[in-house]
Amino acid sequence: MAKQKVTIIGAGNVGATTAQRIFDKGYADVVLIDILEGIPQGKSLDILESGPVVGSDSKIIGDNNYESSKNSDVIVITAGIARKPGMSRDDLLLTNMKIVGEVTKNVCSYSPNAILIVVSNPLDAMVQHAHKISKFPKQRVLGMAGILDTARFKSFLADELNVSVNSISAYVLGGHGDTMVPVIKSTTVGGVPISDLIPSKRLEEIVQRTRDGGAEIVGFLKTGSAYYAPSASIVQMVESILFDKKEILPCAAFLEGEYDINGLFVGVPIKIGKSGVEEIVTIELSSSEQKALKNSADSVKELTEIMYKND
Ligand code: APR
Protein backbone atom coordinates (compact mmCIF):
# COMPACT_ATOMS: atom_id res chain seq x y z
CA MET A 1 0.00 0.00 0.00
CA ALA A 2 1.32 3.44 -0.89
CA LYS A 3 2.35 5.51 2.08
CA GLN A 4 0.60 8.79 2.82
CA LYS A 5 2.34 11.88 1.50
CA VAL A 6 3.49 14.98 3.34
CA THR A 7 4.82 18.00 1.46
CA ILE A 8 6.90 20.57 3.29
CA ILE A 9 7.49 23.97 1.73
CA GLY A 10 10.69 25.63 2.89
CA ALA A 11 13.79 23.44 3.24
CA GLY A 12 15.36 25.65 5.89
CA ASN A 13 15.84 24.80 9.55
CA VAL A 14 12.20 24.15 10.45
CA GLY A 15 11.24 22.48 7.15
CA ALA A 16 14.26 20.19 6.84
CA THR A 17 14.12 19.13 10.49
CA THR A 18 10.42 18.33 10.10
CA ALA A 19 11.21 16.30 6.97
CA GLN A 20 13.87 14.39 8.86
CA ARG A 21 11.61 13.64 11.82
CA ILE A 22 8.83 12.30 9.57
CA PHE A 23 11.23 10.33 7.38
CA ASP A 24 12.90 8.73 10.42
CA LYS A 25 9.55 7.34 11.58
CA GLY A 26 8.95 5.81 8.15
CA TYR A 27 5.14 6.14 8.00
CA ALA A 28 4.89 8.70 5.19
CA ASP A 29 6.66 9.78 2.02
CA VAL A 30 8.01 13.31 2.09
CA VAL A 31 8.43 16.02 -0.55
CA LEU A 32 10.60 19.00 0.38
CA ILE A 33 10.28 22.14 -1.73
CA ASP A 34 12.25 25.37 -1.64
CA ILE A 35 12.93 28.29 -3.92
CA LEU A 36 16.70 27.80 -3.56
CA GLU A 37 18.09 25.49 -6.22
CA GLY A 38 19.90 22.45 -4.89
CA ILE A 39 19.00 22.91 -1.21
CA PRO A 40 15.85 20.74 -1.07
CA GLN A 41 17.46 18.20 -3.44
CA GLY A 42 20.67 17.96 -1.41
CA LYS A 43 18.98 17.80 1.99
CA SER A 44 16.46 15.20 0.78
CA LEU A 45 19.16 13.00 -0.70
CA ASP A 46 21.15 13.22 2.52
CA ILE A 47 18.06 12.24 4.56
CA LEU A 48 17.23 9.41 2.10
CA GLU A 49 20.70 7.98 2.55
CA SER A 50 20.10 7.75 6.30
CA GLY A 51 17.24 5.28 5.60
CA PRO A 52 19.28 2.07 5.85
CA VAL A 53 20.69 3.26 9.17
CA VAL A 54 17.51 4.47 10.83
CA GLY A 55 15.43 1.69 9.24
CA SER A 56 13.12 3.86 7.14
CA ASP A 57 11.78 2.82 3.73
CA SER A 58 10.03 6.15 3.18
CA LYS A 59 10.70 8.04 -0.02
CA ILE A 60 11.88 11.62 0.18
CA ILE A 61 12.51 13.96 -2.72
CA GLY A 62 13.51 17.59 -2.94
CA ASP A 63 12.36 19.94 -5.67
CA ASN A 64 12.01 23.55 -6.73
CA ASN A 65 8.76 22.78 -8.55
CA TYR A 66 5.41 21.89 -7.11
CA GLU A 67 4.38 19.08 -9.42
CA SER A 68 6.11 16.47 -7.28
CA SER A 69 3.87 17.51 -4.37
CA LYS A 70 0.75 16.38 -6.28
CA ASN A 71 -1.96 14.70 -4.18
CA SER A 72 -0.34 15.28 -0.81
CA ASP A 73 -2.37 14.39 2.27
CA VAL A 74 -0.78 17.08 4.43
CA ILE A 75 1.07 20.25 3.43
CA VAL A 76 3.30 22.11 5.88
CA ILE A 77 4.29 25.69 5.01
CA THR A 78 7.51 26.90 6.63
CA ALA A 79 8.69 29.13 3.78
CA GLY A 80 9.67 32.64 4.66
CA ILE A 81 12.31 34.53 6.51
CA ALA A 82 13.09 33.81 10.16
CA ARG A 83 13.72 36.34 12.93
CA LYS A 84 17.09 37.88 13.69
CA PRO A 85 17.93 39.34 17.12
CA GLY A 86 15.88 42.46 17.86
CA MET A 87 13.12 41.53 15.40
CA SER A 88 9.62 40.67 16.54
CA ARG A 89 7.57 38.09 14.65
CA ASP A 90 5.42 40.96 13.42
CA ASP A 91 8.43 42.52 11.68
CA LEU A 92 8.22 39.63 9.22
CA LEU A 93 4.61 40.41 8.26
CA LEU A 94 4.66 41.81 4.74
CA THR A 95 7.67 39.85 3.48
CA ASN A 96 6.30 36.52 4.66
CA MET A 97 2.77 37.41 3.53
CA LYS A 98 4.05 37.61 -0.04
CA ILE A 99 5.97 34.34 0.26
CA VAL A 100 3.17 32.45 2.02
CA GLY A 101 0.59 33.70 -0.50
CA GLU A 102 2.67 32.57 -3.45
CA VAL A 103 3.54 29.12 -2.09
CA THR A 104 -0.01 28.46 -0.87
CA LYS A 105 -1.39 29.18 -4.34
CA ASN A 106 1.13 26.87 -5.96
CA VAL A 107 0.98 23.96 -3.57
CA CYS A 108 -2.80 23.94 -3.10
CA SER A 109 -3.40 23.78 -6.85
CA TYR A 110 -1.67 20.36 -6.89
CA SER A 111 -3.29 19.02 -3.70
CA PRO A 112 -6.81 20.44 -3.50
CA ASN A 113 -7.87 17.95 -0.81
CA ALA A 114 -4.90 18.31 1.51
CA ILE A 115 -4.84 19.62 5.05
CA LEU A 116 -2.71 22.72 5.34
CA ILE A 117 -0.53 23.43 8.37
CA VAL A 118 1.03 26.90 8.40
CA VAL A 119 4.16 27.57 10.44
CA SER A 120 5.65 30.75 8.94
CA ASN A 121 5.52 33.80 11.19
CA PRO A 122 3.77 35.91 12.26
CA LEU A 123 1.80 32.71 12.57
CA ASP A 124 -1.76 33.81 13.13
CA ALA A 125 -1.64 36.34 10.29
CA MET A 126 0.06 33.89 7.92
CA VAL A 127 -2.50 31.16 8.53
CA GLN A 128 -5.26 33.71 7.94
CA HIS A 129 -3.66 34.62 4.64
CA ALA A 130 -3.09 30.99 3.59
CA HIS A 131 -6.76 30.27 4.32
CA LYS A 132 -7.81 33.18 2.12
CA ILE A 133 -5.51 32.24 -0.77
CA SER A 134 -6.16 28.48 -0.63
CA LYS A 135 -9.94 28.90 -0.53
CA PHE A 136 -9.89 25.67 1.52
CA PRO A 137 -12.69 25.12 4.04
CA LYS A 138 -11.78 26.29 7.53
CA GLN A 139 -11.52 22.70 8.80
CA ARG A 140 -8.54 22.05 6.51
CA VAL A 141 -6.37 25.04 7.44
CA LEU A 142 -4.58 25.32 10.76
CA GLY A 143 -1.54 26.94 12.29
CA MET A 144 1.20 25.51 14.50
CA ALA A 145 2.06 27.63 17.51
CA GLY A 146 0.10 26.62 20.59
CA ILE A 147 1.77 23.20 20.85
CA LEU A 148 5.18 24.89 20.80
CA ASP A 149 4.24 27.59 23.30
CA THR A 150 2.67 24.95 25.54
CA ALA A 151 5.75 22.72 25.24
CA ARG A 152 7.95 25.60 26.34
CA PHE A 153 5.66 26.31 29.31
CA LYS A 154 5.58 22.63 30.31
CA SER A 155 9.38 22.30 29.98
CA PHE A 156 9.95 25.24 32.32
CA LEU A 157 7.37 23.95 34.83
CA ALA A 158 8.85 20.44 34.79
CA ASP A 159 12.28 21.89 35.42
CA GLU A 160 10.99 24.08 38.25
CA LEU A 161 9.19 21.22 40.01
CA ASN A 162 11.58 18.40 39.09
CA VAL A 163 8.78 16.28 37.61
CA SER A 164 8.29 14.57 34.27
CA VAL A 165 6.97 16.75 31.48
CA ASN A 166 4.37 14.01 30.98
CA SER A 167 2.80 14.73 34.36
CA ILE A 168 1.93 18.29 33.39
CA SER A 169 -1.34 19.26 31.78
CA ALA A 170 -1.40 22.79 30.35
CA TYR A 171 -2.57 24.94 27.44
CA VAL A 172 -1.12 28.11 26.02
CA LEU A 173 -3.77 29.78 23.88
CA GLY A 174 -4.10 32.98 21.87
CA GLY A 175 -1.80 34.46 19.26
CA HIS A 176 1.79 33.30 18.86
CA GLY A 177 3.40 36.41 20.28
CA ASP A 178 3.67 38.62 23.32
CA THR A 179 -0.06 38.31 23.95
CA MET A 180 -0.18 34.51 24.21
CA VAL A 181 -2.31 33.23 27.10
CA PRO A 182 -1.03 30.42 29.35
CA VAL A 183 -4.20 29.12 30.97
CA ILE A 184 -3.21 28.94 34.63
CA LYS A 185 -6.67 27.87 35.71
CA SER A 186 -6.41 24.53 33.91
CA THR A 187 -2.69 23.89 34.44
CA THR A 188 -2.17 20.89 36.70
CA VAL A 189 0.73 18.68 37.76
CA GLY A 190 -0.39 15.16 38.53
CA GLY A 191 -3.88 16.61 38.88
CA VAL A 192 -2.82 19.26 41.43
CA PRO A 193 -3.52 22.89 40.39
CA ILE A 194 -0.28 24.69 39.53
CA SER A 195 -1.20 27.61 41.78
CA ASP A 196 -0.95 25.21 44.78
CA LEU A 197 2.60 24.28 43.80
CA ILE A 198 4.32 27.47 42.62
CA PRO A 199 3.94 30.90 44.25
CA SER A 200 2.21 33.37 41.96
CA LYS A 201 5.24 35.66 41.58
CA ARG A 202 7.46 32.79 40.43
CA LEU A 203 4.68 31.50 38.18
CA GLU A 204 4.48 34.91 36.57
CA GLU A 205 8.22 34.73 35.81
CA ILE A 206 7.77 31.33 34.17
CA VAL A 207 4.86 32.65 32.13
CA GLN A 208 7.02 35.56 30.98
CA ARG A 209 9.86 33.22 30.02
CA THR A 210 7.33 31.22 27.99
CA ARG A 211 6.20 34.40 26.20
CA ASP A 212 9.83 35.23 25.46
CA GLY A 213 10.73 31.60 24.65
CA GLY A 214 11.26 32.22 20.94
CA ALA A 215 13.29 35.38 21.52
CA GLU A 216 15.48 33.60 24.08
CA ILE A 217 16.53 31.11 21.38
CA VAL A 218 16.98 33.82 18.73
CA GLY A 219 19.24 35.61 21.23
CA PHE A 220 21.50 32.56 21.41
CA LEU A 221 21.44 31.54 17.75
CA LYS A 222 21.73 35.11 16.38
CA THR A 223 21.36 33.97 12.75
CA GLY A 224 17.92 32.41 12.94
CA SER A 225 15.15 31.13 15.17
CA ALA A 226 14.12 27.89 16.90
CA TYR A 227 13.53 24.71 14.96
CA TYR A 228 13.84 21.56 17.08
CA ALA A 229 10.79 22.17 19.28
CA PRO A 230 8.85 23.75 16.37
CA SER A 231 9.45 20.71 14.12
CA ALA A 232 8.48 18.30 16.93
CA SER A 233 5.24 20.29 17.37
CA ILE A 234 4.47 20.13 13.63
CA VAL A 235 4.98 16.37 13.64
CA GLN A 236 2.50 15.94 16.49
CA MET A 237 -0.13 17.66 14.33
CA VAL A 238 0.81 15.69 11.21
CA GLU A 239 0.51 12.38 13.09
CA SER A 240 -2.83 13.30 14.62
CA ILE A 241 -4.09 13.91 11.07
CA LEU A 242 -2.50 10.94 9.29
CA PHE A 243 -3.48 8.45 12.00
CA ASP A 244 -6.82 10.11 12.76
CA LYS A 245 -5.79 10.26 16.41
CA LYS A 246 -8.29 12.98 17.38
CA GLU A 247 -5.84 14.47 19.87
CA ILE A 248 -6.90 17.69 21.53
CA LEU A 249 -4.08 20.12 20.88
CA PRO A 250 -3.74 23.90 21.01
CA CYS A 251 -3.53 25.11 17.39
CA ALA A 252 -4.52 28.22 15.45
CA ALA A 253 -8.00 27.60 14.04
CA PHE A 254 -10.60 29.81 12.37
CA LEU A 255 -13.09 30.98 14.97
CA GLU A 256 -16.65 32.00 14.21
CA GLY A 257 -18.02 33.01 17.57
CA GLU A 258 -16.18 30.46 19.74
CA TYR A 259 -14.48 32.15 22.70
CA ASP A 260 -16.37 35.26 21.58
CA ILE A 261 -13.96 35.72 18.64
CA ASN A 262 -15.20 36.02 15.09
CA GLY A 263 -13.56 35.67 11.69
CA LEU A 264 -10.00 35.20 12.94
CA PHE A 265 -7.42 32.46 13.39
CA VAL A 266 -6.41 32.27 17.05
CA GLY A 267 -4.82 29.50 19.12
CA VAL A 268 -7.44 27.37 20.92
CA PRO A 269 -7.71 23.69 21.83
CA ILE A 270 -8.97 21.72 18.85
CA LYS A 271 -9.68 18.08 18.15
CA ILE A 272 -7.44 17.20 15.24
CA GLY A 273 -8.03 14.16 13.03
CA LYS A 274 -8.12 13.03 9.44
CA SER A 275 -10.50 15.82 8.39
CA GLY A 276 -8.35 18.47 10.08
CA VAL A 277 -10.08 20.59 12.71
CA GLU A 278 -12.85 18.24 13.86
CA GLU A 279 -13.99 20.28 16.83
CA ILE A 280 -13.13 23.49 18.59
CA VAL A 281 -12.99 22.61 22.26
CA THR A 282 -14.22 25.22 24.69
CA ILE A 283 -12.43 25.17 28.03
CA GLU A 284 -13.35 27.26 31.02
CA LEU A 285 -11.29 30.44 31.31
CA SER A 286 -11.12 32.87 34.18
CA SER A 287 -12.44 36.31 33.31
CA SER A 288 -8.90 37.70 33.10
CA GLU A 289 -7.88 34.83 30.80
CA GLN A 290 -10.92 35.44 28.61
CA LYS A 291 -9.94 39.13 28.49
CA ALA A 292 -6.34 38.24 27.63
CA LEU A 293 -7.52 35.94 24.84
CA LYS A 294 -9.68 38.72 23.42
CA ASN A 295 -6.73 41.10 23.65
CA SER A 296 -4.57 38.54 21.84
CA ALA A 297 -7.22 38.21 19.11
CA ASP A 298 -7.27 42.00 18.76
CA SER A 299 -3.51 41.99 18.03
CA VAL A 300 -4.05 39.31 15.39
CA LYS A 301 -6.82 41.47 13.92
CA GLU A 302 -4.48 44.46 13.73
CA LEU A 303 -2.03 42.42 11.66
CA THR A 304 -4.74 41.25 9.29
CA GLU A 305 -5.84 44.85 8.85
CA ILE A 306 -2.29 45.82 7.86
CA MET A 307 -2.18 42.91 5.40
CA TYR A 308 -5.45 43.78 3.74
CA LYS A 309 -5.44 47.57 3.99
CA ASN A 310 -5.43 47.96 0.21
CA ASP A 311 -8.08 45.32 -0.47
N1 APR B 1 9.23 29.50 -1.93
C1 APR B 1 9.78 28.43 -1.32
N2 APR B 1 10.67 28.55 -0.30
C2 APR B 1 10.97 29.78 0.11
C3 APR B 1 10.41 30.93 -0.48
C4 APR B 1 9.50 30.76 -1.54
N3 APR B 1 8.94 31.80 -2.16
N4 APR B 1 10.93 32.01 0.16
C5 APR B 1 11.75 31.56 1.10
N5 APR B 1 11.79 30.21 1.09
C6 APR B 1 12.60 29.31 1.88
C7 APR B 1 14.02 29.82 2.06
O1 APR B 1 14.80 29.62 0.88
C8 APR B 1 14.51 28.99 3.24
O2 APR B 1 15.17 27.81 2.84
O3 APR B 1 12.14 29.18 3.22
C9 APR B 1 13.20 28.65 3.99
C10 APR B 1 13.15 29.23 5.38
O4 APR B 1 14.14 28.61 6.12
P1 APR B 1 14.97 29.34 7.29
O5 APR B 1 15.44 30.67 6.79
O6 APR B 1 15.96 28.36 7.81
O7 APR B 1 13.87 29.65 8.39
P2 APR B 1 13.27 28.63 9.47
O8 APR B 1 14.04 28.74 10.71
O9 APR B 1 13.07 27.31 8.84
O10 APR B 1 11.86 29.32 9.74
C11 APR B 1 10.85 29.33 8.76
O11 APR B 1 9.07 29.28 10.34
O12 APR B 1 9.17 29.41 12.64
C12 APR B 1 8.93 30.11 11.47
O13 APR B 1 9.60 32.39 11.98
C13 APR B 1 9.93 31.24 11.27
O14 APR B 1 8.78 32.28 9.42
C14 APR B 1 9.87 31.44 9.79
C15 APR B 1 9.62 30.04 9.26
mmCIF file of N, CA and C in Angstrom, residues 34-81:
data_model
loop_
_atom_site.group_PDB
_atom_site.id
_atom_site.type_symbol
_atom_site.label_atom_id
_atom_site.label_comp_id
_atom_site.label_asym_id
_atom_site.label_seq_id
_atom_site.Cartn_x
_atom_site.Cartn_y
_atom_site.Cartn_z
ATOM 1 N N ASP A 34 11.700 24.068 -2.006
ATOM 2 C CA ASP A 34 12.254 25.370 -1.639
ATOM 3 C C ASP A 34 12.532 26.146 -2.921
ATOM 4 N N ILE A 35 12.613 27.448 -2.764
ATOM 5 C CA ILE A 35 12.925 28.293 -3.923
ATOM 6 C C ILE A 35 14.409 28.207 -4.289
ATOM 7 N N LEU A 36 15.244 27.863 -3.319
ATOM 8 C CA LEU A 36 16.695 27.801 -3.564
ATOM 9 C C LEU A 36 17.046 26.519 -4.318
ATOM 10 N N GLU A 37 17.733 26.674 -5.434
ATOM 11 C CA GLU A 37 18.093 25.490 -6.224
ATOM 12 C C GLU A 37 19.138 24.660 -5.509
ATOM 13 N N GLY A 38 18.910 23.362 -5.475
ATOM 14 C CA GLY A 38 19.896 22.446 -4.895
ATOM 15 C C GLY A 38 19.667 22.153 -3.419
ATOM 16 N N ILE A 39 19.141 23.115 -2.674
ATOM 17 C CA ILE A 39 18.999 22.906 -1.214
ATOM 18 C C ILE A 39 18.003 21.785 -0.890
ATOM 19 N N PRO A 40 16.772 21.832 -1.417
ATOM 20 C CA PRO A 40 15.854 20.737 -1.072
ATOM 21 C C PRO A 40 16.337 19.401 -1.647
ATOM 22 N N GLN A 41 16.953 19.442 -2.832
ATOM 23 C CA GLN A 41 17.459 18.196 -3.439
ATOM 24 C C GLN A 41 18.575 17.608 -2.573
ATOM 25 N N GLY A 42 19.522 18.449 -2.185
ATOM 26 C CA GLY A 42 20.673 17.965 -1.411
ATOM 27 C C GLY A 42 20.263 17.458 -0.044
ATOM 28 N N LYS A 43 19.400 18.222 0.643
ATOM 29 C CA LYS A 43 18.981 17.796 1.989
ATOM 30 C C LYS A 43 18.160 16.514 1.918
ATOM 31 N N SER A 44 17.295 16.409 0.897
ATOM 32 C CA SER A 44 16.457 15.198 0.778
ATOM 33 C C SER A 44 17.302 13.970 0.498
ATOM 34 N N LEU A 45 18.295 14.128 -0.377
ATOM 35 C CA LEU A 45 19.161 12.998 -0.700
ATOM 36 C C LEU A 45 19.933 12.556 0.540
ATOM 37 N N ASP A 46 20.406 13.517 1.289
ATOM 38 C CA ASP A 46 21.147 13.217 2.518
ATOM 39 C C ASP A 46 20.244 12.455 3.502
ATOM 40 N N ILE A 47 19.004 12.920 3.650
ATOM 41 C CA ILE A 47 18.058 12.245 4.557
ATOM 42 C C ILE A 47 17.750 10.836 4.034
ATOM 43 N N LEU A 48 17.526 10.728 2.706
ATOM 44 C CA LEU A 48 17.226 9.412 2.103
ATOM 45 C C LEU A 48 18.332 8.403 2.415
ATOM 46 N N GLU A 49 19.563 8.882 2.345
ATOM 47 C CA GLU A 49 20.699 7.978 2.555
ATOM 48 C C GLU A 49 20.862 7.566 4.018
ATOM 49 N N SER A 50 20.088 8.187 4.897
ATOM 50 C CA SER A 50 20.097 7.747 6.304
ATOM 51 C C SER A 50 19.123 6.580 6.514
ATOM 52 N N GLY A 51 18.276 6.317 5.486
ATOM 53 C CA GLY A 51 17.243 5.279 5.604
ATOM 54 C C GLY A 51 17.746 3.927 6.070
ATOM 55 N N PRO A 52 18.804 3.392 5.422
ATOM 56 C CA PRO A 52 19.275 2.066 5.847
ATOM 57 C C PRO A 52 19.754 2.058 7.296
ATOM 58 N N VAL A 53 20.182 3.202 7.796
ATOM 59 C CA VAL A 53 20.694 3.255 9.170
ATOM 60 C C VAL A 53 19.552 3.385 10.179
ATOM 61 N N VAL A 54 18.603 4.269 9.860
ATOM 62 C CA VAL A 54 17.508 4.465 10.826
ATOM 63 C C VAL A 54 16.368 3.469 10.594
ATOM 64 N N GLY A 55 16.447 2.720 9.493
ATOM 65 C CA GLY A 55 15.427 1.693 9.237
ATOM 66 C C GLY A 55 14.165 2.256 8.625
ATOM 67 N N SER A 56 14.308 3.284 7.781
ATOM 68 C CA SER A 56 13.119 3.858 7.144
ATOM 69 C C SER A 56 13.106 3.543 5.656
ATOM 70 N N ASP A 57 11.947 3.068 5.164
ATOM 71 C CA ASP A 57 11.778 2.824 3.732
ATOM 72 C C ASP A 57 10.956 3.933 3.084
ATOM 73 N N SER A 58 10.774 5.039 3.780
ATOM 74 C CA SER A 58 10.030 6.150 3.178
ATOM 75 C C SER A 58 10.809 6.689 1.988
ATOM 76 N N LYS A 59 10.044 7.333 1.088
ATOM 77 C CA LYS A 59 10.703 8.035 -0.018
ATOM 78 C C LYS A 59 10.759 9.512 0.373
ATOM 79 N N ILE A 60 11.822 10.167 -0.023
ATOM 80 C CA ILE A 60 11.880 11.617 0.182
ATOM 81 C C ILE A 60 12.545 12.227 -1.037
ATOM 82 N N ILE A 61 11.887 13.258 -1.593
ATOM 83 C CA ILE A 61 12.513 13.959 -2.718
ATOM 84 C C ILE A 61 12.471 15.465 -2.475
ATOM 85 N N GLY A 62 13.459 16.137 -3.034
ATOM 86 C CA GLY A 62 13.512 17.594 -2.937
ATOM 87 C C GLY A 62 13.311 18.190 -4.308
ATOM 88 N N ASP A 63 12.673 19.360 -4.367
ATOM 89 C CA ASP A 63 12.358 19.941 -5.667
ATOM 90 C C ASP A 63 12.203 21.456 -5.536
ATOM 91 N N ASN A 64 12.336 22.122 -6.684
ATOM 92 C CA ASN A 64 12.009 23.555 -6.727
ATOM 93 C C ASN A 64 10.651 23.764 -7.383
ATOM 94 N N ASN A 65 10.082 22.683 -7.920
ATOM 95 C CA ASN A 65 8.764 22.779 -8.554
ATOM 96 C C ASN A 65 7.731 22.057 -7.714
ATOM 97 N N TYR A 66 6.475 22.407 -7.974
ATOM 98 C CA TYR A 66 5.414 21.894 -7.106
ATOM 99 C C TYR A 66 4.773 20.602 -7.600
ATOM 100 N N GLU A 67 5.077 20.239 -8.856
ATOM 101 C CA GLU A 67 4.382 19.083 -9.418
ATOM 102 C C GLU A 67 4.598 17.813 -8.583
ATOM 103 N N SER A 68 5.816 17.689 -8.053
ATOM 104 C CA SER A 68 6.107 16.468 -7.277
ATOM 105 C C SER A 68 5.300 16.401 -5.979
ATOM 106 N N SER A 69 4.671 17.512 -5.606
ATOM 107 C CA SER A 69 3.871 17.505 -4.368
ATOM 108 C C SER A 69 2.436 17.025 -4.617
ATOM 109 N N LYS A 70 2.124 16.737 -5.878
ATOM 110 C CA LYS A 70 0.749 16.377 -6.283
ATOM 111 C C LYS A 70 0.101 15.344 -5.349
ATOM 112 N N ASN A 71 -1.159 15.617 -5.007
ATOM 113 C CA ASN A 71 -1.961 14.695 -4.178
ATOM 114 C C ASN A 71 -1.370 14.414 -2.797
ATOM 115 N N SER A 72 -0.824 15.438 -2.186
ATOM 116 C CA SER A 72 -0.343 15.282 -0.806
ATOM 117 C C SER A 72 -1.537 15.186 0.143
ATOM 118 N N ASP A 73 -1.325 14.459 1.232
ATOM 119 C CA ASP A 73 -2.366 14.386 2.271
ATOM 120 C C ASP A 73 -2.249 15.579 3.222
ATOM 121 N N VAL A 74 -1.011 15.944 3.516
ATOM 122 C CA VAL A 74 -0.777 17.083 4.426
ATOM 123 C C VAL A 74 0.296 17.968 3.804
ATOM 124 N N ILE A 75 0.077 19.277 3.903
ATOM 125 C CA ILE A 75 1.065 20.253 3.432
ATOM 126 C C ILE A 75 1.493 21.089 4.642
ATOM 127 N N VAL A 76 2.792 21.283 4.775
ATOM 128 C CA VAL A 76 3.305 22.114 5.875
ATOM 129 C C VAL A 76 4.037 23.296 5.250
ATOM 130 N N ILE A 77 3.633 24.503 5.588
ATOM 131 C CA ILE A 77 4.292 25.685 5.007
ATOM 132 C C ILE A 77 5.224 26.330 6.031
ATOM 133 N N THR A 78 6.510 26.253 5.753
ATOM 134 C CA THR A 78 7.509 26.897 6.626
ATOM 135 C C THR A 78 8.296 27.953 5.851
ATOM 136 N N ALA A 79 7.914 28.197 4.603
ATOM 137 C CA ALA A 79 8.694 29.132 3.775
ATOM 138 C C ALA A 79 8.591 30.543 4.341
ATOM 139 N N GLY A 80 9.679 31.263 4.208
ATOM 140 C CA GLY A 80 9.668 32.643 4.663
ATOM 141 C C GLY A 80 11.009 32.990 5.252
ATOM 142 N N ILE A 81 11.071 34.181 5.819
ATOM 143 C CA ILE A 81 12.312 34.532 6.513
ATOM 144 C C ILE A 81 12.092 34.338 8.006
#
